[in-house]
Amino acid sequence: MVVTQGFAAPTRVPRGQLPKKMTDPVIFRWDDSAAVTATALACYAAEHAEALKKPRLPARIAQFLNEPRLAYDASAEPDPDAPPIQDGNGSRRFEDGSLYTGQFANGEREGHGRYRSSLGAVYEGEWVAGQRCGKGMERYPIGNVYEGQFTDDKRDGLGTMWYPGGDTYEGFYKAGKKEGRGKYRSASGALYEGEYRADLREGQGKERYPDGSVYEGGFREGKRAGMGTMRYASGDVYVGPWKRDLRDGKGTFQYAGGARYEGDYRAGVMDGHGNYRFADGSLYIGDYKNGKREGRGVYHFADGAIYEGEYKNGAMEGFGTYQYIDGRAEVGRYENNVDIIVQCGGMLTMR
């Protein structure tokens, strides 16, 4: 993006003064120091970076937000000496300071109307028996903007929410919360499409992450849970169960480089029993702990040799048997992959 607005011809400003009207967001003086200029540019960049985070609103929503009537309008104040309106068009000020302007029926808000709460929220849309019901738009005090269906004064049915940070949600609501199918797009680039319950991702869904990774499967309480498949941006693929966003249970991890693991996971790492086939053809079958080989296992080397015995912290550690490709076998004790006491053919050897 090319920014030109802040780099018009410099405006000559007498020292210590600022013009009454500034048409450019950044104004420099010929005698400004480099530090002052750098500070001004930093402020300009920060302001525009913040602006880029704001959601790109549809024209109708932007128009709704920019209409002067969203601000306080003294002309809408009801006549304090007039009796409360029963039917037709009019205004009513409530005890908490809220103001409604629109249609009435039998003394209740009914039909189309605009409501400004004492906290600053603004709603414009349909009313039934004094409650928001039907289609409407609402701006909340924190900056969220919602357009969609209402029932019994709450978001209910199909709707869209725009968040101040740039996130958007399109989908179904129930009793004011996201419920059913929906699509949530984050300003960071993440995209979730799937089921919701009580405002959280719950059920089956698909989520694409900013780095390009894609998960498809179960969710619970807003996190990956149950069976699911994660295709990482690196090319790795995991298929199996999840718990609280972490791999947990018996799963399969296919590495982009050709290696493959099938076995147990706990809290996101290999833990329990599993088979790991390396890209060179080597195969380990045995126990894992905290992501490393630990316990008992069998390692089939690519050249045909076999080690069977104990492991610790990913290395051969403890007693084990090493069988060479020529048929010879050594039984001994190992430390960090090195055999220090070996028995071969009835002889005990120290190394």
mmCIF file of C-alpha atoms in Angstrom:
data_model
loop_
_atom_site.group_PDB
_atom_site.id
_atom_site.type_symbol
_atom_site.label_atom_id
_atom_site.label_comp_id
_atom_site.label_asym_id
_atom_site.label_seq_id
_atom_site.Cartn_x
_atom_site.Cartn_y
_atom_site.Cartn_z
ATOM 1 C CA MET A 1 0.000 0.000 0.000
ATOM 2 C CA VAL A 2 1.373 3.421 -0.961
ATOM 3 C CA VAL A 3 0.643 6.244 1.479
ATOM 4 C CA THR A 4 0.838 9.727 -0.015
ATOM 5 C CA GLN A 5 -1.481 11.782 2.166
ATOM 6 C CA GLY A 6 1.115 12.604 4.813
ATOM 7 C CA PHE A 7 3.885 13.594 2.412
ATOM 8 C CA ALA A 8 2.480 16.665 0.664
ATOM 9 C CA ALA A 9 4.706 19.739 0.325
ATOM 10 C CA PRO A 10 5.908 20.748 3.814
ATOM 11 C CA THR A 11 3.887 23.488 5.456
ATOM 12 C CA ARG A 12 5.841 26.411 6.838
ATOM 13 C CA VAL A 13 4.714 26.898 10.445
ATOM 14 C CA PRO A 14 6.181 29.550 12.773
ATOM 15 C CA ARG A 15 8.055 28.025 15.683
ATOM 16 C CA GLY A 16 5.751 27.132 18.560
ATOM 17 C CA GLN A 17 2.532 27.448 16.544
ATOM 18 C CA LEU A 18 0.185 25.024 14.831
ATOM 19 C CA PRO A 19 -2.267 25.877 12.064
ATOM 20 C CA LYS A 20 -5.938 26.092 13.037
ATOM 21 C CA LYS A 21 -6.863 23.542 10.384
ATOM 22 C CA MET A 22 -4.665 20.590 9.515
ATOM 23 C CA THR A 23 -5.578 18.819 6.279
ATOM 24 C CA ASP A 24 -2.587 16.458 6.408
ATOM 25 C CA PRO A 25 -2.100 13.980 9.271
ATOM 26 C CA VAL A 26 1.642 14.744 9.412
ATOM 27 C CA ILE A 27 3.002 18.312 9.242
ATOM 28 C CA PHE A 28 6.726 19.029 9.265
ATOM 29 C CA ARG A 29 8.622 22.253 9.871
ATOM 30 C CA TRP A 30 11.751 23.005 7.905
ATOM 31 C CA ASP A 31 13.690 23.369 11.131
ATOM 32 C CA ASP A 32 12.401 20.178 12.785
ATOM 33 C CA SER A 33 15.128 17.927 14.115
ATOM 34 C CA ALA A 34 15.522 14.341 12.896
ATOM 35 C CA ALA A 35 14.191 13.095 16.231
ATOM 36 C CA VAL A 36 11.031 15.212 15.957
ATOM 37 C CA THR A 37 10.456 14.058 12.387
ATOM 38 C CA ALA A 38 10.955 10.408 13.347
ATOM 39 C CA THR A 39 8.499 10.774 16.229
ATOM 40 C CA ALA A 40 5.882 12.329 13.950
ATOM 41 C CA LEU A 41 6.269 9.527 11.421
ATOM 42 C CA ALA A 42 6.013 6.901 14.162
ATOM 43 C CA CYS A 43 2.773 8.438 15.429
ATOM 44 C CA TYR A 44 1.389 8.561 11.897
ATOM 45 C CA ALA A 45 2.277 4.904 11.308
ATOM 46 C CA ALA A 46 0.729 3.876 14.622
ATOM 47 C CA GLU A 47 -2.526 5.683 13.841
ATOM 48 C CA HIS A 48 -2.819 4.059 10.438
ATOM 49 C CA ALA A 49 -1.874 0.619 11.780
ATOM 50 C CA GLU A 50 -4.707 0.924 14.285
ATOM 51 C CA ALA A 51 -7.078 1.959 11.521
ATOM 52 C CA LEU A 52 -6.178 -1.139 9.518
ATOM 53 C CA LYS A 53 -7.375 -3.302 12.418
ATOM 54 C CA LYS A 54 -10.898 -1.919 12.171
ATOM 55 C CA PRO A 55 -13.392 -4.169 10.397
ATOM 56 C CA ARG A 56 -14.330 -3.406 6.816
ATOM 57 C CA LEU A 57 -18.013 -2.779 7.293
ATOM 58 C CA PRO A 58 -20.626 -3.106 4.558
ATOM 59 C CA ALA A 59 -21.902 0.234 3.273
ATOM 60 C CA ARG A 60 -25.269 -0.093 5.031
ATOM 61 C CA ILE A 61 -23.585 -0.706 8.395
ATOM 62 C CA ALA A 62 -21.117 2.128 7.909
ATOM 63 C CA GLN A 63 -24.025 4.403 7.031
ATOM 64 C CA PHE A 64 -25.888 3.295 10.149
ATOM 65 C CA LEU A 65 -22.874 4.137 12.317
ATOM 66 C CA ASN A 66 -22.219 7.473 10.637
ATOM 67 C CA GLU A 67 -25.774 8.773 10.789
ATOM 68 C CA PRO A 68 -26.038 11.879 12.980
ATOM 69 C CA ARG A 69 -29.123 10.459 14.674
ATOM 70 C CA LEU A 70 -26.929 7.963 16.522
ATOM 71 C CA ALA A 71 -25.676 10.911 18.525
ATOM 72 C CA TYR A 72 -27.878 12.577 21.101
ATOM 73 C CA ASP A 73 -30.735 14.441 19.444
ATOM 74 C CA ALA A 74 -32.465 16.991 21.664
ATOM 75 C CA SER A 75 -35.360 17.248 19.215
ATOM 76 C CA ALA A 76 -36.250 13.624 19.965
ATOM 77 C CA GLU A 77 -36.887 14.379 23.624
ATOM 78 C CA PRO A 78 -40.542 13.814 24.542
ATOM 79 C CA ASP A 79 -42.563 16.675 26.004
ATOM 80 C CA PRO A 80 -42.413 16.113 29.792
ATOM 81 C CA ASP A 81 -45.867 17.674 30.168
ATOM 82 C CA ALA A 82 -47.503 15.455 27.559
ATOM 83 C CA PRO A 83 -49.151 12.161 28.571
ATOM 84 C CA PRO A 84 -47.261 8.971 27.621
ATOM 85 C CA ILE A 85 -47.874 8.054 24.008
ATOM 86 C CA GLN A 86 -50.057 5.007 23.461
ATOM 87 C CA ASP A 87 -50.258 4.556 19.696
ATOM 88 C CA GLY A 88 -48.486 5.924 16.641
ATOM 89 C CA ASN A 89 -45.088 7.575 16.393
ATOM 90 C CA GLY A 90 -43.357 9.295 19.271
ATOM 91 C CA SER A 91 -40.569 9.293 21.848
ATOM 92 C CA ARG A 92 -40.222 8.079 25.409
ATOM 93 C CA ARG A 93 -37.516 8.714 27.986
ATOM 94 C CA PHE A 94 -37.095 5.896 30.545
ATOM 95 C CA GLU A 95 -36.092 6.204 34.194
ATOM 96 C CA ASP A 96 -32.566 4.903 33.536
ATOM 97 C CA GLY A 97 -31.992 7.610 30.930
ATOM 98 C CA SER A 98 -32.611 5.450 27.864
ATOM 99 C CA LEU A 99 -34.447 7.056 24.945
ATOM 100 C CA TYR A 100 -36.742 5.419 22.384
ATOM 101 C CA THR A 101 -38.050 7.064 19.227
ATOM 102 C CA GLY A 102 -40.392 5.180 16.939
ATOM 103 C CA GLN A 103 -43.708 3.401 16.759
ATOM 104 C CA PHE A 104 -45.982 2.503 19.686
ATOM 105 C CA ALA A 105 -49.020 0.254 20.096
ATOM 106 C CA ASN A 106 -51.036 0.045 23.315
ATOM 107 C CA GLY A 107 -48.338 1.972 25.116
ATOM 108 C CA GLU A 108 -45.584 -0.476 24.149
ATOM 109 C CA ARG A 109 -42.758 -0.144 21.649
ATOM 110 C CA GLU A 110 -44.169 -1.907 18.589
ATOM 111 C CA GLY A 111 -43.060 -1.751 14.975
ATOM 112 C CA HIS A 112 -39.948 0.119 13.896
ATOM 113 C CA GLY A 113 -37.946 2.238 16.290
ATOM 114 C CA ARG A 114 -34.593 3.500 17.464
ATOM 115 C CA TYR A 115 -33.346 2.993 21.029
ATOM 116 C CA ARG A 116 -30.339 4.521 22.772
ATOM 117 C CA SER A 117 -29.493 2.972 26.141
ATOM 118 C CA SER A 118 -28.078 4.912 29.057
ATOM 119 C CA LEU A 119 -24.787 3.027 28.507
ATOM 120 C CA GLY A 120 -24.456 4.192 24.906
ATOM 121 C CA ALA A 121 -25.716 1.178 22.952
ATOM 122 C CA VAL A 122 -27.857 2.029 19.924
ATOM 123 C CA TYR A 123 -30.444 -0.283 18.348
ATOM 124 C CA GLU A 124 -32.548 0.352 15.289
ATOM 125 C CA GLY A 125 -35.020 -2.182 14.025
ATOM 126 C CA GLU A 126 -38.203 -4.048 14.810
ATOM 127 C CA TRP A 127 -40.011 -4.241 18.150
ATOM 128 C CA VAL A 128 -42.782 -6.455 19.509
ATOM 129 C CA ALA A 129 -44.451 -5.842 22.878
ATOM 130 C CA GLY A 130 -41.647 -3.586 24.071
ATOM 131 C CA GLN A 131 -38.806 -5.934 23.141
ATOM 132 C CA ARG A 132 -36.393 -6.150 20.253
ATOM 133 C CA CYS A 133 -37.903 -8.785 17.999
ATOM 134 C CA GLY A 134 -37.326 -9.301 14.298
ATOM 135 C CA LYS A 135 -34.572 -7.760 12.217
ATOM 136 C CA GLY A 136 -32.368 -4.995 13.520
ATOM 137 C CA MET A 137 -28.929 -3.426 13.882
ATOM 138 C CA GLU A 138 -27.203 -2.698 17.156
ATOM 139 C CA ARG A 139 -24.007 -0.908 18.095
ATOM 140 C CA TYR A 140 -22.655 -1.893 21.508
ATOM 141 C CA PRO A 141 -20.698 0.405 23.854
ATOM 142 C CA ILE A 142 -17.438 -1.513 23.307
ATOM 143 C CA GLY A 143 -17.690 -0.990 19.539
ATOM 144 C CA ASN A 144 -19.210 -4.273 18.315
ATOM 145 C CA VAL A 145 -21.836 -3.964 15.591
ATOM 146 C CA TYR A 146 -24.505 -6.617 15.043
ATOM 147 C CA GLU A 147 -26.994 -7.016 12.215
ATOM 148 C CA GLY A 148 -29.518 -9.814 12.227
ATOM 149 C CA GLN A 149 -32.443 -11.395 13.999
ATOM 150 C CA PHE A 150 -33.653 -10.744 17.546
ATOM 151 C CA THR A 151 -36.133 -12.583 19.771
ATOM 152 C CA ASP A 152 -37.191 -11.554 23.280
ATOM 153 C CA ASP A 153 -34.649 -8.708 23.358
ATOM 154 C CA LYS A 154 -31.701 -10.987 22.486
ATOM 155 C CA ARG A 155 -29.773 -11.951 19.389
ATOM 156 C CA ASP A 156 -31.566 -15.010 18.063
ATOM 157 C CA GLY A 157 -31.392 -16.549 14.609
ATOM 158 C CA LEU A 158 -29.108 -15.632 11.729
ATOM 159 C CA GLY A 159 -26.846 -12.633 12.178
ATOM 160 C CA THR A 160 -23.447 -11.033 11.643
ATOM 161 C CA MET A 161 -21.199 -9.445 14.269
ATOM 162 C CA TRP A 162 -18.347 -7.067 13.466
ATOM 163 C CA TYR A 163 -15.732 -6.628 16.200
ATOM 164 C CA PRO A 164 -13.556 -3.522 16.727
ATOM 165 C CA GLY A 165 -10.318 -5.449 16.209
ATOM 166 C CA GLY A 166 -11.370 -6.597 12.732
ATOM 167 C CA ASP A 167 -12.844 -10.030 13.554
ATOM 168 C CA THR A 168 -16.235 -11.007 12.109
ATOM 169 C CA TYR A 169 -18.765 -13.726 12.883
ATOM 170 C CA GLU A 170 -21.531 -14.863 10.538
ATOM 171 C CA GLY A 171 -23.930 -17.497 11.741
ATOM 172 C CA PHE A 172 -26.654 -18.436 14.148
ATOM 173 C CA TYR A 173 -27.439 -17.190 17.630
ATOM 174 C CA LYS A 174 -29.688 -18.443 20.380
ATOM 175 C CA ALA A 175 -30.664 -16.427 23.452
ATOM 176 C CA GLY A 176 -27.890 -13.916 22.757
ATOM 177 C CA LYS A 177 -25.054 -16.402 22.207
ATOM 178 C CA LYS A 178 -23.506 -18.061 19.176
ATOM 179 C CA GLU A 179 -25.290 -21.381 18.712
ATOM 180 C CA GLY A 180 -25.394 -23.699 15.694
ATOM 181 C CA ARG A 181 -23.452 -23.272 12.457
ATOM 182 C CA GLY A 182 -21.224 -20.250 12.103
ATOM 183 C CA LYS A 183 -18.148 -18.747 10.492
ATOM 184 C CA TYR A 184 -15.605 -16.743 12.494
ATOM 185 C CA ARG A 185 -12.913 -14.828 10.627
ATOM 186 C CA SER A 186 -10.087 -13.307 12.688
ATOM 187 C CA ALA A 187 -8.129 -10.213 11.730
ATOM 188 C CA SER A 188 -5.001 -12.370 12.055
ATOM 189 C CA GLY A 189 -6.159 -14.465 9.089
ATOM 190 C CA ALA A 190 -7.555 -17.470 10.986
ATOM 191 C CA LEU A 191 -10.913 -18.809 9.795
ATOM 192 C CA TYR A 192 -13.241 -21.197 11.625
ATOM 193 C CA GLU A 193 -16.313 -22.779 10.035
ATOM 194 C CA GLY A 194 -18.380 -25.142 12.116
ATOM 195 C CA GLU A 195 -20.630 -25.616 15.093
ATOM 196 C CA TYR A 196 -21.059 -23.456 18.178
ATOM 197 C CA ARG A 197 -22.685 -23.926 21.538
ATOM 198 C CA ALA A 198 -23.067 -21.244 24.216
ATOM 199 C CA ASP A 199 -20.681 -18.871 22.369
ATOM 200 C CA LEU A 200 -17.907 -21.491 22.069
ATOM 201 C CA ARG A 201 -16.765 -23.764 19.244
ATOM 202 C CA GLU A 202 -18.415 -27.071 20.065
ATOM 203 C CA GLY A 203 -19.005 -30.037 17.775
ATOM 204 C CA GLN A 204 -17.542 -30.507 14.305
ATOM 205 C CA GLY A 205 -15.636 -27.762 12.573
ATOM 206 C CA LYS A 206 -12.781 -26.733 10.326
ATOM 207 C CA GLU A 207 -10.189 -24.117 11.220
ATOM 208 C CA ARG A 208 -7.531 -22.583 9.015
ATOM 209 C CA TYR A 209 -4.667 -20.905 10.870
ATOM 210 C CA PRO A 210 -2.615 -17.860 9.790
ATOM 211 C CA ASP A 211 0.422 -20.013 8.937
ATOM 212 C CA GLY A 212 -1.648 -22.141 6.535
ATOM 213 C CA SER A 213 -2.189 -25.154 8.809
ATOM 214 C CA VAL A 214 -5.700 -26.643 8.675
ATOM 215 C CA TYR A 215 -7.549 -28.625 11.346
ATOM 216 C CA GLU A 216 -10.758 -30.530 10.708
ATOM 217 C CA GLY A 217 -12.542 -32.464 13.423
ATOM 218 C CA GLY A 218 -14.064 -32.124 16.847
ATOM 219 C CA PHE A 219 -14.151 -29.148 19.210
ATOM 220 C CA ARG A 220 -15.163 -28.867 22.838
ATOM 221 C CA GLU A 221 -15.418 -25.691 24.928
ATOM 222 C CA GLY A 222 -13.652 -23.738 22.200
ATOM 223 C CA LYS A 223 -10.671 -26.087 21.841
ATOM 224 C CA ARG A 224 -9.735 -28.999 19.583
ATOM 225 C CA ALA A 225 -11.114 -32.180 21.156
ATOM 226 C CA GLY A 226 -12.092 -35.679 20.054
ATOM 227 C CA MET A 227 -11.046 -37.105 16.689
ATOM 228 C CA GLY A 228 -9.494 -34.723 14.221
ATOM 229 C CA THR A 229 -6.952 -34.229 11.450
ATOM 230 C CA MET A 230 -4.324 -31.487 11.454
ATOM 231 C CA ARG A 231 -2.493 -30.715 8.226
ATOM 232 C CA TYR A 232 0.445 -28.550 9.197
ATOM 233 C CA ALA A 233 1.936 -25.898 6.933
ATOM 234 C CA SER A 234 5.194 -27.878 7.022
ATOM 235 C CA GLY A 235 3.502 -30.811 5.281
ATOM 236 C CA ASP A 236 3.226 -32.964 8.423
ATOM 237 C CA VAL A 237 -0.159 -34.620 9.048
ATOM 238 C CA TYR A 238 -1.611 -35.867 12.338
ATOM 239 C CA VAL A 239 -4.743 -38.025 12.525
ATOM 240 C CA GLY A 240 -6.122 -38.990 15.909
ATOM 241 C CA PRO A 241 -7.697 -37.782 19.150
ATOM 242 C CA TRP A 242 -7.244 -34.353 20.745
ATOM 243 C CA LYS A 243 -7.810 -32.922 24.201
ATOM 244 C CA ARG A 244 -7.741 -29.201 25.056
ATOM 245 C CA ASP A 245 -5.978 -28.316 21.782
ATOM 246 C CA LEU A 246 -3.286 -31.006 22.235
ATOM 247 C CA ARG A 247 -2.762 -34.442 20.673
ATOM 248 C CA ASP A 248 -3.939 -36.957 23.260
ATOM 249 C CA GLY A 249 -4.621 -40.688 22.750
ATOM 250 C CA LYS A 250 -3.680 -43.165 20.004
ATOM 251 C CA GLY A 251 -2.844 -41.318 16.826
ATOM 252 C CA THR A 252 -0.744 -41.325 13.673
ATOM 253 C CA PHE A 253 1.756 -38.622 12.735
ATOM 254 C CA GLN A 254 3.106 -38.624 9.194
ATOM 255 C CA TYR A 255 6.143 -36.370 8.815
ATOM 256 C CA ALA A 256 6.772 -34.525 5.568
ATOM 257 C CA GLY A 257 10.288 -35.964 5.484
ATOM 258 C CA GLY A 258 8.993 -39.544 5.339
ATOM 259 C CA ALA A 259 9.094 -40.627 8.998
ATOM 260 C CA ARG A 260 5.905 -41.960 10.597
ATOM 261 C CA TYR A 261 4.780 -42.492 14.184
ATOM 262 C CA GLU A 262 1.814 -44.595 15.292
ATOM 263 C CA GLY A 263 1.055 -44.774 18.976
ATOM 264 C CA ASP A 264 0.133 -43.006 22.167
ATOM 265 C CA TYR A 265 0.153 -39.273 22.853
ATOM 266 C CA ARG A 266 -0.341 -37.442 26.095
ATOM 267 C CA ALA A 267 -0.574 -33.646 26.436
ATOM 268 C CA GLY A 268 0.719 -33.159 22.906
ATOM 269 C CA VAL A 269 3.817 -35.410 22.987
ATOM 270 C CA MET A 270 4.556 -39.096 22.357
ATOM 271 C CA ASP A 271 3.924 -40.841 25.661
ATOM 272 C CA GLY A 272 3.041 -44.510 26.173
ATOM 273 C CA HIS A 273 3.653 -47.174 23.530
ATOM 274 C CA GLY A 274 4.321 -46.555 19.871
ATOM 275 C CA ASN A 275 6.004 -47.495 16.600
ATOM 276 C CA TYR A 276 8.303 -44.975 14.936
ATOM 277 C CA ARG A 277 9.548 -45.692 11.423
ATOM 278 C CA PHE A 278 12.329 -43.381 10.310
ATOM 279 C CA ALA A 279 12.797 -42.092 6.784
ATOM 280 C CA ASP A 280 15.871 -44.332 6.340
ATOM 281 C CA GLY A 281 13.842 -47.461 7.116
ATOM 282 C CA SER A 282 14.863 -47.857 10.767
ATOM 283 C CA LEU A 283 12.034 -48.882 13.100
ATOM 284 C CA TYR A 284 11.569 -48.435 16.837
ATOM 285 C CA ILE A 285 8.808 -50.311 18.681
ATOM 286 C CA GLY A 286 8.458 -49.607 22.360
ATOM 287 C CA ASP A 287 7.818 -47.176 25.174
ATOM 288 C CA TYR A 288 7.865 -43.380 25.159
ATOM 289 C CA LYS A 289 7.846 -40.772 27.902
ATOM 290 C CA ASN A 290 7.577 -37.000 27.424
ATOM 291 C CA GLY A 291 8.284 -37.326 23.721
ATOM 292 C CA LYS A 292 11.397 -39.525 24.006
ATOM 293 C CA ARG A 293 12.127 -43.257 23.941
ATOM 294 C CA GLU A 294 12.045 -44.424 27.557
ATOM 295 C CA GLY A 295 11.330 -47.852 29.042
ATOM 296 C CA ARG A 296 11.657 -51.026 26.998
ATOM 297 C CA GLY A 297 11.898 -51.119 23.242
ATOM 298 C CA VAL A 298 13.196 -52.808 20.114
ATOM 299 C CA TYR A 299 15.172 -50.860 17.514
ATOM 300 C CA HIS A 300 15.577 -52.309 14.019
ATOM 301 C CA PHE A 301 18.450 -50.487 12.332
ATOM 302 C CA ALA A 302 18.414 -49.821 8.603
ATOM 303 C CA ASP A 303 21.404 -52.153 8.087
ATOM 304 C CA GLY A 304 19.582 -55.095 9.713
ATOM 305 C CA ALA A 305 21.072 -54.939 13.227
ATOM 306 C CA ILE A 306 18.641 -55.117 16.172
ATOM 307 C CA TYR A 307 18.796 -53.742 19.695
ATOM 308 C CA GLU A 308 16.309 -54.926 22.308
ATOM 309 C CA GLY A 309 16.423 -53.537 25.798
ATOM 310 C CA GLU A 310 16.045 -50.491 27.993
ATOM 311 C CA TYR A 311 15.918 -46.828 27.018
ATOM 312 C CA LYS A 312 16.110 -43.580 28.938
ATOM 313 C CA ASN A 313 15.811 -39.995 27.702
ATOM 314 C CA GLY A 314 15.856 -41.178 24.083
ATOM 315 C CA ALA A 315 19.039 -43.284 24.295
ATOM 316 C CA MET A 316 19.910 -46.926 24.993
ATOM 317 C CA GLU A 317 20.313 -46.957 28.772
ATOM 318 C CA GLY A 318 20.302 -50.054 30.997
ATOM 319 C CA PHE A 319 20.448 -53.711 30.016
ATOM 320 C CA GLY A 320 19.904 -54.856 26.469
ATOM 321 C CA THR A 321 20.838 -57.224 23.670
ATOM 322 C CA TYR A 322 22.487 -56.120 20.437
ATOM 323 C CA GLN A 323 22.281 -58.510 17.486
ATOM 324 C CA TYR A 324 24.646 -57.899 14.576
ATOM 325 C CA ILE A 325 23.759 -58.614 10.969
ATOM 326 C CA ASP A 326 26.221 -61.569 10.958
ATOM 327 C CA GLY A 327 24.253 -63.293 13.735
ATOM 328 C CA ARG A 328 26.510 -62.408 16.663
ATOM 329 C CA ALA A 329 24.779 -61.150 19.792
ATOM 330 C CA GLU A 330 25.971 -59.087 22.747
ATOM 331 C CA VAL A 331 24.180 -58.824 26.069
ATOM 332 C CA GLY A 332 25.258 -55.971 28.271
ATOM 333 C CA ARG A 333 24.610 -52.691 30.010
ATOM 334 C CA TYR A 334 24.437 -49.438 28.096
ATOM 335 C CA GLU A 335 24.839 -45.779 28.994
ATOM 336 C CA ASN A 336 23.797 -43.103 26.497
ATOM 337 C CA ASN A 337 23.923 -45.543 23.547
ATOM 338 C CA VAL A 338 27.368 -46.909 24.561
ATOM 339 C CA ASP A 339 27.817 -50.511 25.757
ATOM 340 C CA ILE A 340 30.002 -50.394 28.891
ATOM 341 C CA ILE A 341 29.643 -53.996 30.142
ATOM 342 C CA VAL A 342 29.188 -56.670 27.479
ATOM 343 C CA GLN A 343 28.811 -60.452 27.696
ATOM 344 C CA CYS A 344 29.657 -62.217 24.449
ATOM 345 C CA GLY A 345 30.034 -66.012 24.152
ATOM 346 C CA GLY A 346 30.061 -66.498 27.930
ATOM 347 C CA MET A 347 32.825 -63.866 28.473
ATOM 348 C CA LEU A 348 32.162 -60.662 30.452
ATOM 349 C CA THR A 349 34.009 -57.628 29.070
ATOM 350 C CA MET A 350 34.367 -54.113 30.557
ATOM 351 C CA ARG A 351 34.597 -51.193 28.085
#
